[in-house]
Coordinates of C-alpha atoms in Angstrom, one line a residue:
M1 CA -6.2 -108.1 -31.9
P2 CA -4.9 -108.3 -28.3
L3 CA -5.3 -105.2 -26.2
H4 CA -1.6 -104.4 -26.1
G5 CA -1.5 -104.5 -29.9
Y6 CA -4.5 -102.3 -30.2
Y7 CA -3.0 -99.6 -27.9
T8 CA 0.3 -99.8 -29.8
T9 CA -1.3 -99.4 -33.2
F10 CA -3.7 -96.7 -32.0
G11 CA -1.1 -94.7 -30.1
M12 CA 1.4 -94.8 -32.9
S13 CA -1.1 -93.7 -35.5
L14 CA -2.2 -90.8 -33.4
L15 CA 1.4 -89.7 -32.7
K16 CA 2.2 -89.9 -36.5
L17 CA -0.8 -87.7 -37.2
R18 CA 0.2 -85.1 -34.6
H19 CA 3.9 -85.3 -35.1
P20 CA 4.4 -86.1 -38.8
L21 CA 8.1 -85.2 -38.8
S22 CA 8.9 -86.9 -35.5
L23 CA 10.8 -89.9 -37.0
S24 CA 13.0 -87.8 -39.3
G25 CA 14.9 -91.0 -40.0
C26 CA 16.0 -91.3 -36.4
V27 CA 15.2 -94.9 -35.7
A28 CA 15.5 -95.8 -39.3
V29 CA 19.0 -94.4 -39.4
A30 CA 19.9 -96.4 -36.2
A31 CA 18.5 -99.6 -37.6
T32 CA 20.1 -99.4 -41.1
S33 CA 23.4 -98.1 -39.8
K34 CA 24.1 -100.8 -37.2
S35 CA 26.8 -102.4 -39.3
T36 CA 28.7 -99.3 -40.2
A37 CA 28.0 -97.0 -37.3
T38 CA 30.6 -94.4 -36.5
I39 CA 30.6 -90.8 -35.4
S40 CA 30.5 -88.7 -38.6
P41 CA 32.9 -85.9 -39.5
Q42 CA 30.0 -83.5 -39.2
T43 CA 29.6 -84.4 -35.6
L44 CA 33.3 -84.1 -35.0
H45 CA 33.1 -80.6 -36.4
R46 CA 30.4 -79.8 -33.9
F47 CA 32.4 -81.4 -31.0
P48 CA 36.0 -80.6 -31.7
F49 CA 38.8 -82.2 -29.8
P50 CA 42.5 -81.5 -29.6
E51 CA 44.8 -83.7 -31.7
T52 CA 46.7 -85.8 -29.3
A53 CA 50.1 -87.2 -30.4
A54 CA 51.5 -90.5 -29.3
P55 CA 51.8 -90.8 -25.5
P56 CA 54.8 -89.0 -24.1
S57 CA 57.6 -91.2 -22.9
S58 CA 57.9 -89.5 -19.5
P59 CA 56.7 -88.8 -16.9
K60 CA 54.2 -91.6 -16.5
P61 CA 50.7 -90.3 -15.8
K62 CA 48.8 -90.8 -12.6
H63 CA 46.9 -94.0 -12.1
P64 CA 43.2 -93.6 -13.1
Q65 CA 42.1 -94.7 -9.6
H66 CA 43.7 -91.6 -8.2
L67 CA 41.7 -89.4 -10.7
L68 CA 38.6 -91.3 -9.9
S69 CA 38.9 -90.7 -6.1
L70 CA 39.4 -87.0 -6.8
L71 CA 36.3 -86.9 -9.0
L72 CA 34.1 -88.7 -6.5
K73 CA 35.3 -86.5 -3.6
D74 CA 33.3 -83.5 -4.9
P75 CA 31.3 -84.5 -8.0
S76 CA 28.9 -81.5 -7.8
Q77 CA 31.8 -79.0 -8.6
R78 CA 32.5 -78.3 -12.2
Q79 CA 36.1 -77.1 -11.9
P80 CA 37.5 -80.5 -10.6
L81 CA 35.7 -82.3 -13.4
Q82 CA 37.2 -80.0 -16.0
Q83 CA 40.6 -80.3 -14.5
I84 CA 40.4 -84.1 -14.6
H85 CA 39.1 -83.9 -18.2
S86 CA 42.1 -81.6 -19.1
Y87 CA 44.6 -83.9 -17.4
I88 CA 43.3 -87.0 -19.3
I89 CA 43.8 -85.2 -22.6
T90 CA 47.2 -83.6 -21.9
S91 CA 48.7 -86.6 -20.1
G92 CA 47.5 -89.2 -22.6
I93 CA 46.4 -91.4 -19.8
F94 CA 44.1 -93.4 -22.0
H95 CA 47.2 -94.4 -24.1
Y96 CA 48.6 -96.2 -21.0
P97 CA 46.8 -99.5 -20.3
F98 CA 47.4 -100.3 -16.7
H99 CA 46.6 -103.8 -15.4
N100 CA 43.3 -102.7 -13.9
T101 CA 41.5 -101.9 -17.2
P102 CA 38.0 -101.7 -15.6
T103 CA 39.2 -98.6 -13.7
Y104 CA 39.6 -96.8 -16.9
L105 CA 36.0 -97.5 -17.9
L106 CA 34.8 -96.5 -14.4
L107 CA 36.7 -93.2 -14.8
F108 CA 35.2 -92.7 -18.3
N109 CA 31.7 -93.4 -17.1
N110 CA 31.9 -91.1 -14.2
V111 CA 33.2 -88.2 -16.2
I112 CA 30.4 -88.7 -18.8
R113 CA 27.8 -89.1 -16.0
Y114 CA 28.7 -85.9 -14.1
Y115 CA 28.9 -83.9 -17.3
S116 CA 25.5 -85.2 -18.3
L117 CA 24.0 -84.2 -14.9
G118 CA 25.5 -80.7 -15.0
P119 CA 24.6 -77.5 -16.8
Y120 CA 26.8 -78.3 -19.8
P121 CA 26.0 -81.9 -20.9
H122 CA 27.5 -81.3 -24.4
E123 CA 30.9 -81.5 -22.7
A124 CA 30.2 -85.2 -22.1
L125 CA 29.9 -85.6 -25.9
H126 CA 33.2 -83.7 -26.4
F127 CA 34.9 -86.1 -24.0
F128 CA 33.4 -89.2 -25.7
T129 CA 34.5 -87.9 -29.2
Y130 CA 38.0 -87.5 -27.9
T131 CA 38.2 -91.0 -26.6
Q132 CA 37.0 -92.4 -29.9
H133 CA 39.2 -90.5 -32.3
C134 CA 42.5 -89.9 -30.6
H135 CA 44.0 -93.4 -30.8
T136 CA 43.0 -94.4 -27.3
F137 CA 42.4 -98.0 -26.4
L138 CA 39.0 -97.1 -24.9
T139 CA 36.9 -97.5 -28.1
Y140 CA 33.1 -97.8 -28.2
S141 CA 33.3 -101.6 -28.4
S142 CA 34.9 -101.6 -24.9
L143 CA 32.1 -99.5 -23.3
D144 CA 29.4 -101.0 -21.2
T145 CA 25.7 -100.3 -20.8
F146 CA 26.3 -97.6 -18.2
S147 CA 28.4 -95.7 -20.7
F148 CA 25.7 -95.7 -23.3
A149 CA 23.0 -94.8 -20.8
F150 CA 24.9 -91.8 -19.6
L151 CA 25.6 -90.7 -23.2
C152 CA 21.9 -90.9 -24.0
H153 CA 21.2 -88.7 -21.0
A154 CA 23.8 -86.2 -22.2
S155 CA 22.3 -86.2 -25.7
A156 CA 18.8 -85.4 -24.4
N157 CA 19.1 -81.9 -25.8
P158 CA 17.5 -80.5 -29.0
N159 CA 20.9 -79.3 -30.2
C160 CA 22.3 -82.9 -30.1
T161 CA 19.9 -84.7 -32.3
H162 CA 22.5 -85.6 -35.0
F163 CA 24.9 -87.0 -32.3
G164 CA 22.0 -88.9 -30.6
T165 CA 20.8 -90.7 -33.7
Q166 CA 24.4 -91.8 -34.5
L167 CA 24.7 -92.9 -30.9
H168 CA 21.5 -95.0 -31.4
A169 CA 23.3 -96.7 -34.3
L170 CA 26.3 -97.5 -32.1
V171 CA 24.0 -99.1 -29.6
F172 CA 22.9 -101.5 -32.4
K173 CA 26.5 -102.1 -33.4
V174 CA 27.7 -103.1 -30.0
G175 CA 24.6 -105.3 -29.4
F176 CA 22.9 -103.3 -26.6
Q177 CA 19.6 -102.7 -28.6
F178 CA 17.7 -104.9 -26.2
H179 CA 19.2 -103.8 -22.9
V180 CA 16.6 -102.2 -20.7
Y181 CA 18.8 -99.4 -19.3
V182 CA 20.2 -98.4 -22.7
Q183 CA 16.8 -98.5 -24.3
T184 CA 15.3 -96.4 -21.5
G185 CA 18.1 -93.9 -22.1
L186 CA 17.2 -93.7 -25.8
L187 CA 13.5 -93.4 -24.9
Q188 CA 14.3 -90.4 -22.7
M189 CA 16.5 -88.9 -25.4
Y190 CA 13.8 -89.1 -28.1
S191 CA 11.1 -87.9 -25.7
S192 CA 13.2 -84.9 -24.7
W193 CA 13.5 -83.9 -28.3
G194 CA 9.8 -84.2 -28.9
L195 CA 10.2 -87.0 -31.4
L196 CA 7.3 -89.0 -29.9
V197 CA 6.9 -91.4 -32.8
A198 CA 10.6 -92.4 -32.5
A199 CA 10.2 -92.7 -28.7
A200 CA 7.1 -94.8 -29.1
Q201 CA 8.9 -97.1 -31.6
V202 CA 11.7 -97.6 -29.1
F203 CA 9.3 -98.2 -26.3
Y204 CA 7.1 -100.8 -28.1
E205 CA 10.1 -102.7 -29.6
M206 CA 11.6 -103.2 -26.1
L207 CA 11.4 -106.9 -25.0
Q208 CA 11.7 -105.9 -21.4
R209 CA 10.5 -102.8 -19.6
N210 CA 10.9 -101.8 -16.0
L211 CA 9.0 -99.2 -13.9
I212 CA 11.4 -96.4 -14.9
T213 CA 10.9 -97.2 -18.6
W214 CA 7.1 -96.7 -18.3
N215 CA 7.5 -93.5 -16.3
V216 CA 10.0 -92.1 -18.7
F217 CA 7.6 -92.6 -21.6
I218 CA 4.6 -91.2 -19.7
T219 CA 6.7 -88.1 -18.8
G220 CA 7.7 -87.5 -22.4
L221 CA 4.1 -87.7 -23.6
I222 CA 2.9 -85.4 -20.9
K223 CA 5.7 -82.9 -21.5
W224 CA 4.5 -82.5 -25.1
G225 CA 0.8 -82.3 -24.3
E226 CA -0.3 -85.9 -25.1
V227 CA -2.0 -86.4 -21.8
E228 CA -4.7 -88.8 -23.1
L229 CA -2.1 -91.0 -24.8
A230 CA 0.0 -90.9 -21.6
C231 CA -3.1 -92.1 -19.7
S232 CA -3.6 -95.0 -22.1
V233 CA 0.0 -96.0 -21.6
F234 CA -0.5 -95.6 -17.8
N235 CA -3.5 -98.0 -18.1
Q236 CA -1.3 -100.6 -19.7
M237 CA 1.2 -100.7 -16.9
P238 CA 1.5 -104.1 -15.2
A239 CA 2.3 -102.4 -11.9
R240 CA 2.0 -98.7 -10.9
S241 CA 4.0 -96.7 -8.4
V242 CA 3.1 -93.5 -6.7
V243 CA 5.5 -91.8 -9.2
S244 CA 3.4 -93.1 -12.1
W245 CA 0.1 -91.9 -10.5
T246 CA 1.7 -88.5 -9.7
L247 CA 2.9 -88.0 -13.3
V248 CA -0.6 -88.5 -14.8
I249 CA -2.3 -86.5 -12.1
D250 CA 0.2 -83.6 -12.8
G251 CA -0.5 -84.0 -16.5
Y252 CA -4.2 -83.4 -16.1
T253 CA -3.6 -80.6 -13.7
R254 CA -1.4 -78.8 -16.1
M255 CA -3.8 -79.3 -19.0
N256 CA -6.5 -77.6 -16.9
Q257 CA -8.6 -80.7 -16.3
P258 CA -8.8 -80.6 -12.5
V259 CA -11.8 -83.0 -12.2
K260 CA -9.9 -85.8 -13.9
A261 CA -6.9 -85.1 -11.8
L262 CA -9.0 -85.3 -8.6
T263 CA -10.7 -88.5 -9.9
L264 CA -7.3 -90.2 -10.4
F265 CA -6.1 -89.0 -7.0
R266 CA -9.1 -90.6 -5.3
E267 CA -8.7 -93.8 -7.4
M268 CA -5.0 -94.0 -6.4
I269 CA -5.8 -94.1 -2.7
E270 CA -9.1 -96.0 -2.7
V271 CA -8.7 -98.5 -5.5
D272 CA -4.9 -99.1 -5.8
G273 CA -4.3 -98.5 -2.1
I274 CA -1.3 -96.3 -2.8
G275 CA -0.6 -93.4 -0.4
P276 CA 0.4 -90.1 -1.9
T277 CA 3.8 -88.5 -1.3
E278 CA 4.5 -84.8 -0.6
V279 CA 5.0 -84.3 -4.3
T280 CA 1.6 -85.9 -5.1
L281 CA -0.1 -83.5 -2.7
L282 CA 1.7 -80.5 -4.2
T283 CA 0.5 -81.7 -7.6
I284 CA -3.1 -82.0 -6.6
F285 CA -3.4 -78.7 -4.8
P286 CA -3.5 -76.6 -8.0
A287 CA -6.3 -78.8 -9.3
I288 CA -8.3 -78.1 -6.1
A289 CA -7.6 -74.4 -6.4
N290 CA -8.8 -74.4 -10.0
I291 CA -12.1 -75.9 -8.8
G292 CA -12.2 -73.5 -5.8
C293 CA -14.1 -76.0 -3.5
I294 CA -13.4 -75.2 0.1
K295 CA -14.7 -78.6 1.2
I296 CA -12.2 -80.5 -0.9
C297 CA -9.5 -78.2 0.4
Q298 CA -10.4 -79.0 4.0
S299 CA -10.6 -82.7 3.2
V300 CA -7.1 -82.8 1.7
H301 CA -5.8 -80.6 4.5
G302 CA -7.2 -83.1 7.1
Y303 CA -5.6 -86.0 5.1
A304 CA -2.2 -84.2 5.1
V305 CA -2.4 -83.6 8.8
K306 CA -3.4 -87.2 9.5
R307 CA -0.5 -88.5 7.5
G308 CA 2.0 -86.0 9.1
F309 CA 2.9 -84.1 6.0
S310 CA 1.8 -80.7 7.3
A311 CA 3.8 -81.1 10.5
F312 CA 7.1 -82.1 8.9
D313 CA 7.1 -80.6 5.4
I314 CA 7.0 -76.8 5.2
R315 CA 6.3 -77.0 1.4
I316 CA 2.9 -78.6 2.2
T317 CA 2.2 -76.0 4.9
N318 CA 3.0 -73.1 2.5
A319 CA 0.9 -74.7 -0.3
L320 CA -2.1 -75.1 2.0
I321 CA -1.9 -71.3 2.8
D322 CA -2.0 -70.6 -0.9
L323 CA -4.8 -73.1 -1.5
Y324 CA -7.1 -71.7 1.2
A325 CA -6.5 -68.2 -0.2
K326 CA -7.4 -69.3 -3.8
C327 CA -10.5 -71.0 -2.5
G328 CA -11.6 -67.7 -1.0
S329 CA -11.4 -68.7 2.7
I330 CA -9.2 -65.9 4.0
A331 CA -10.3 -66.7 7.6
S332 CA -8.8 -70.2 7.2
V333 CA -5.6 -68.5 5.9
S334 CA -5.3 -66.3 9.0
R335 CA -6.1 -69.1 11.4
F336 CA -3.8 -71.7 9.8
F337 CA -1.0 -69.2 9.4
Q338 CA -1.2 -68.2 13.1
E339 CA -1.0 -71.9 14.1
I340 CA 2.3 -72.3 12.4
P341 CA 5.2 -71.9 14.9
N342 CA 7.3 -68.9 14.1
Q343 CA 10.5 -70.9 13.8
R344 CA 9.0 -72.9 11.0
K345 CA 7.8 -70.0 8.9
N346 CA 10.1 -69.2 6.1
L347 CA 10.0 -66.5 3.4
V348 CA 7.6 -68.5 1.2
S349 CA 5.2 -68.9 4.2
W350 CA 5.1 -65.1 4.7
T351 CA 4.8 -64.4 1.0
S352 CA 2.0 -66.9 0.6
A353 CA 0.1 -65.2 3.4
I354 CA 0.7 -61.8 1.9
S355 CA -0.4 -63.1 -1.5
G356 CA -3.6 -64.5 0.1
F357 CA -4.5 -61.2 1.7
A358 CA -3.7 -59.4 -1.6
M359 CA -5.9 -61.5 -3.8
N360 CA -8.8 -61.2 -1.4
G361 CA -8.6 -57.4 -1.2
M362 CA -7.2 -57.1 2.3
G363 CA -4.4 -54.6 1.7
R364 CA -3.9 -53.5 5.3
E365 CA -3.5 -57.1 6.5
A366 CA -1.0 -57.7 3.7
L367 CA 1.1 -54.7 4.8
E368 CA 0.9 -55.8 8.5
S369 CA 2.1 -59.3 7.5
F370 CA 5.0 -57.7 5.6
E371 CA 6.0 -55.7 8.6
S372 CA 5.8 -58.8 10.9
M373 CA 8.0 -60.7 8.4
E374 CA 10.7 -58.0 8.6
K375 CA 10.5 -58.1 12.4
A376 CA 11.1 -61.8 12.2
G377 CA 14.4 -61.1 10.4
L378 CA 13.5 -62.3 6.9
R379 CA 14.5 -60.3 3.8
P380 CA 11.8 -59.9 1.1
N381 CA 12.5 -60.9 -2.4
H382 CA 11.0 -60.0 -5.8
V383 CA 7.9 -62.2 -5.3
T384 CA 7.2 -60.7 -1.9
F385 CA 7.3 -57.1 -3.2
L386 CA 5.1 -58.1 -6.1
N387 CA 2.4 -59.3 -3.8
V388 CA 2.7 -56.3 -1.6
L389 CA 2.4 -53.9 -4.6
S390 CA -0.6 -55.9 -5.8
A391 CA -2.2 -55.6 -2.4
C392 CA -1.7 -51.8 -2.4
S393 CA -3.0 -51.6 -5.9
H394 CA -6.3 -53.5 -5.2
G395 CA -6.6 -51.8 -1.8
G396 CA -6.2 -48.2 -2.9
L397 CA -3.1 -47.8 -0.8
V398 CA -1.2 -45.6 -3.3
E399 CA 1.3 -43.8 -1.1
E400 CA 2.1 -47.0 0.8
G401 CA 2.6 -48.8 -2.5
L402 CA 5.0 -46.1 -3.8
N403 CA 6.9 -46.2 -0.6
F404 CA 7.3 -50.0 -0.9
F405 CA 8.5 -49.6 -4.5
V406 CA 11.2 -47.1 -3.4
K407 CA 12.1 -49.5 -0.5
M408 CA 12.5 -52.3 -3.0
V409 CA 14.8 -50.4 -5.3
K410 CA 16.9 -48.3 -2.7
D411 CA 16.9 -50.3 0.5
C412 CA 16.7 -53.9 -0.7
Q413 CA 18.7 -53.3 -3.9
L414 CA 16.3 -55.3 -6.0
V415 CA 15.9 -54.6 -9.7
P416 CA 12.2 -54.4 -10.6
D417 CA 10.8 -56.3 -13.5
I418 CA 7.9 -55.6 -15.8
K419 CA 5.4 -57.0 -13.3
H420 CA 6.5 -54.6 -10.6
Y421 CA 6.2 -51.6 -12.9
G422 CA 2.8 -52.9 -14.1
C423 CA 1.6 -53.0 -10.5
V424 CA 2.7 -49.4 -9.9
I425 CA 1.1 -48.2 -13.1
D426 CA -2.1 -50.1 -12.3
M427 CA -2.1 -48.6 -8.8
L428 CA -1.7 -45.0 -10.0
G429 CA -4.2 -45.6 -12.8
R430 CA -6.9 -46.9 -10.5
A431 CA -6.4 -43.8 -8.3
G432 CA -6.8 -41.5 -11.3
R433 CA -3.2 -40.3 -11.2
L434 CA -2.7 -40.9 -14.9
E435 CA 0.1 -38.3 -15.4
E436 CA 2.2 -40.0 -12.8
A437 CA 1.4 -43.5 -14.2
E438 CA 2.5 -42.3 -17.7
K439 CA 5.8 -41.0 -16.2
V440 CA 6.4 -44.3 -14.6
A441 CA 5.6 -46.1 -17.9
L442 CA 8.1 -43.9 -19.8
Q443 CA 10.8 -44.6 -17.3
V444 CA 10.6 -48.4 -17.8
P445 CA 13.7 -49.7 -19.5
H446 CA 13.1 -50.3 -23.2
E447 CA 14.2 -53.9 -23.1
V448 CA 11.6 -54.6 -20.3
A449 CA 8.6 -52.6 -21.6
N450 CA 5.8 -54.4 -23.3
P451 CA 2.3 -53.6 -24.7
V452 CA 0.6 -55.1 -21.6
M453 CA 2.0 -52.4 -19.4
W454 CA 0.7 -49.7 -21.7
R455 CA -2.7 -51.5 -22.1
T456 CA -3.0 -51.3 -18.3
L457 CA -2.7 -47.5 -18.5
L458 CA -5.0 -47.3 -21.5
G459 CA -7.7 -49.2 -19.4
A460 CA -7.3 -46.6 -16.7
C461 CA -7.7 -43.8 -19.3
S462 CA -10.9 -45.5 -20.4
V463 CA -12.2 -45.6 -16.8
H464 CA -11.4 -41.9 -16.2
N465 CA -12.2 -40.7 -19.8
N466 CA -8.8 -39.1 -20.3
V467 CA -8.6 -38.6 -24.1
E468 CA -5.2 -36.8 -24.2
I469 CA -3.2 -39.4 -22.4
G470 CA -5.3 -42.2 -24.0
Q471 CA -4.2 -41.1 -27.5
R472 CA -0.5 -41.0 -26.5
V473 CA -0.7 -44.4 -24.9
T474 CA -2.5 -45.8 -27.9
R475 CA 0.3 -44.5 -30.2
K476 CA 2.8 -46.2 -27.9
I477 CA 0.9 -49.5 -28.1
L478 CA 0.6 -49.4 -31.9
E479 CA 4.4 -48.8 -32.2
M480 CA 4.9 -52.2 -30.4
E481 CA 1.9 -54.2 -31.7
R482 CA -0.8 -53.3 -34.3
G483 CA -2.8 -56.4 -34.5
H484 CA -4.7 -56.3 -31.2
G485 CA -8.3 -55.1 -31.8
G486 CA -8.9 -54.5 -28.1
D487 CA -6.6 -51.5 -28.1
Y488 CA -8.7 -49.8 -30.8
V489 CA -11.9 -50.6 -28.9
L490 CA -10.7 -49.1 -25.7
M491 CA -9.6 -45.9 -27.3
S492 CA -12.9 -45.8 -29.2
N493 CA -14.8 -46.1 -25.9
I494 CA -12.8 -43.2 -24.4
L495 CA -13.8 -41.0 -27.4
V496 CA -17.4 -42.1 -27.0
G497 CA -17.3 -41.2 -23.3
V498 CA -16.4 -37.6 -24.1
G499 CA -18.9 -37.3 -27.0
R500 CA -16.5 -37.6 -30.0
F501 CA -18.6 -40.1 -31.8
K502 CA -17.2 -39.5 -35.3
D503 CA -13.7 -40.0 -34.2
A504 CA -14.7 -43.2 -32.4
E505 CA -16.4 -44.5 -35.6
R506 CA -13.3 -43.8 -37.7
L507 CA -11.2 -45.7 -35.1
R508 CA -13.5 -48.7 -35.3
E509 CA -13.2 -48.7 -39.1
M510 CA -9.4 -48.9 -38.7
I511 CA -9.9 -52.4 -37.1
D512 CA -11.2 -53.8 -40.3
K513 CA -8.7 -52.0 -42.5
R514 CA -5.7 -53.2 -40.4
I515 CA -7.3 -56.7 -40.0
A516 CA -6.8 -56.4 -36.2
F517 CA -7.8 -59.4 -34.2
K518 CA -10.6 -58.9 -31.7
L519 CA -11.4 -61.7 -29.2
P520 CA -15.2 -62.2 -29.2
G521 CA -16.9 -61.9 -25.8
Y522 CA -19.2 -64.5 -24.3
S523 CA -21.5 -65.0 -21.4
L524 CA -21.7 -68.0 -19.1
I525 CA -24.9 -68.8 -17.1

């Protein structure tokens, strides 16, 4: 069996085992319906359209070229797009065949395209359904490959699977089943749904594939956790671009396999001779942070400086600050941050530096950086305050932390989320101010509160052997979640700490009675 056939059979069999319902008749429906494909009444019910009568006798609608120029003038705005959509329906413009018929198709394609790229792609399907069922001359048989490619992109939504499979059938009916752009659109559609077997079937049935096709399939596999299969597809590529390499490197980084990610990064540069882009470097930084090797960090930093990335892309600069902090080299963080010109530092730069000081237990330095940031005229956001509160919590700066929390709410008018409340509770709990921590926890809005917040307080009660508050906190946790064995163990430890051994034993017995899950501990040498 040739290598390509082996990979095809092996990959398809693995996907079918892991995604047994992936096909769901999708490709089968498309193949068997190619002679009778239409948009079904069920789909019409989901995508309703106004019934349009025969075109009015007067006045004559505007020429489509005029509408097209209005659309292209500001395509990022949704309101002009909707106004043009509305005008097309109310004027019956698609009932007036002008001499320049391709202009109609160009207008149709651009409306579909901009809807598919916006936040409401299903409106592209509304528009398509209107043109097919309101007696317009722009039927599916007159559409081109761009039309179907844009429609596939608009259908790449889990709520549009029924429409998408019927669209696949229309592709067969009009004879575009072997066109690379249309097939790539279908591939992206099935991959976005998570129907990987259907996506693989489309991919391996393609007679021609371009670089985008390969990257789309690899992206879909990585998105759904099939990194090894994505790597096998990557190894079959006749030619790889930096985008292809970056996708696979990012896949291994996200799957917590930093060594493989770094191996691929080195192979890309040394074997294939392909230089990384800014995105590639931003992808490999988390892998280096996961390993925590300062030498690799310095090596990649030197490479970024040599290639000019650090000097011209502030994202690389900010990511390097964060990377040095996660590798534990706070001296490098301070030195590198000081070397950045003040005019280049943005809010992310300052927040990264504050975060670096916070995670390394340097609370005072974090607060000084915050003050310097404000003097530079930058307004802190939620993330900045979260890092400052974390620094105060780990540095024992309770009063300063409380002042920052008040500043966040009153001065900056920012609504705290559960992470901010958690930091304040943790900060007060570490300092032994359990009553105040409990009051803060009780003031957290009900829709925001979660068991993790209360467990933070319970851990503080365990450290300070406070049975009374610990029992109240345990009751609160059990009201939200009863199946976590660690809660019972913590309360049991509190009781043991004050000599109430019988009560602790009874609490331990409740773990078995309520079948509470307890994560087993382990040691690593």
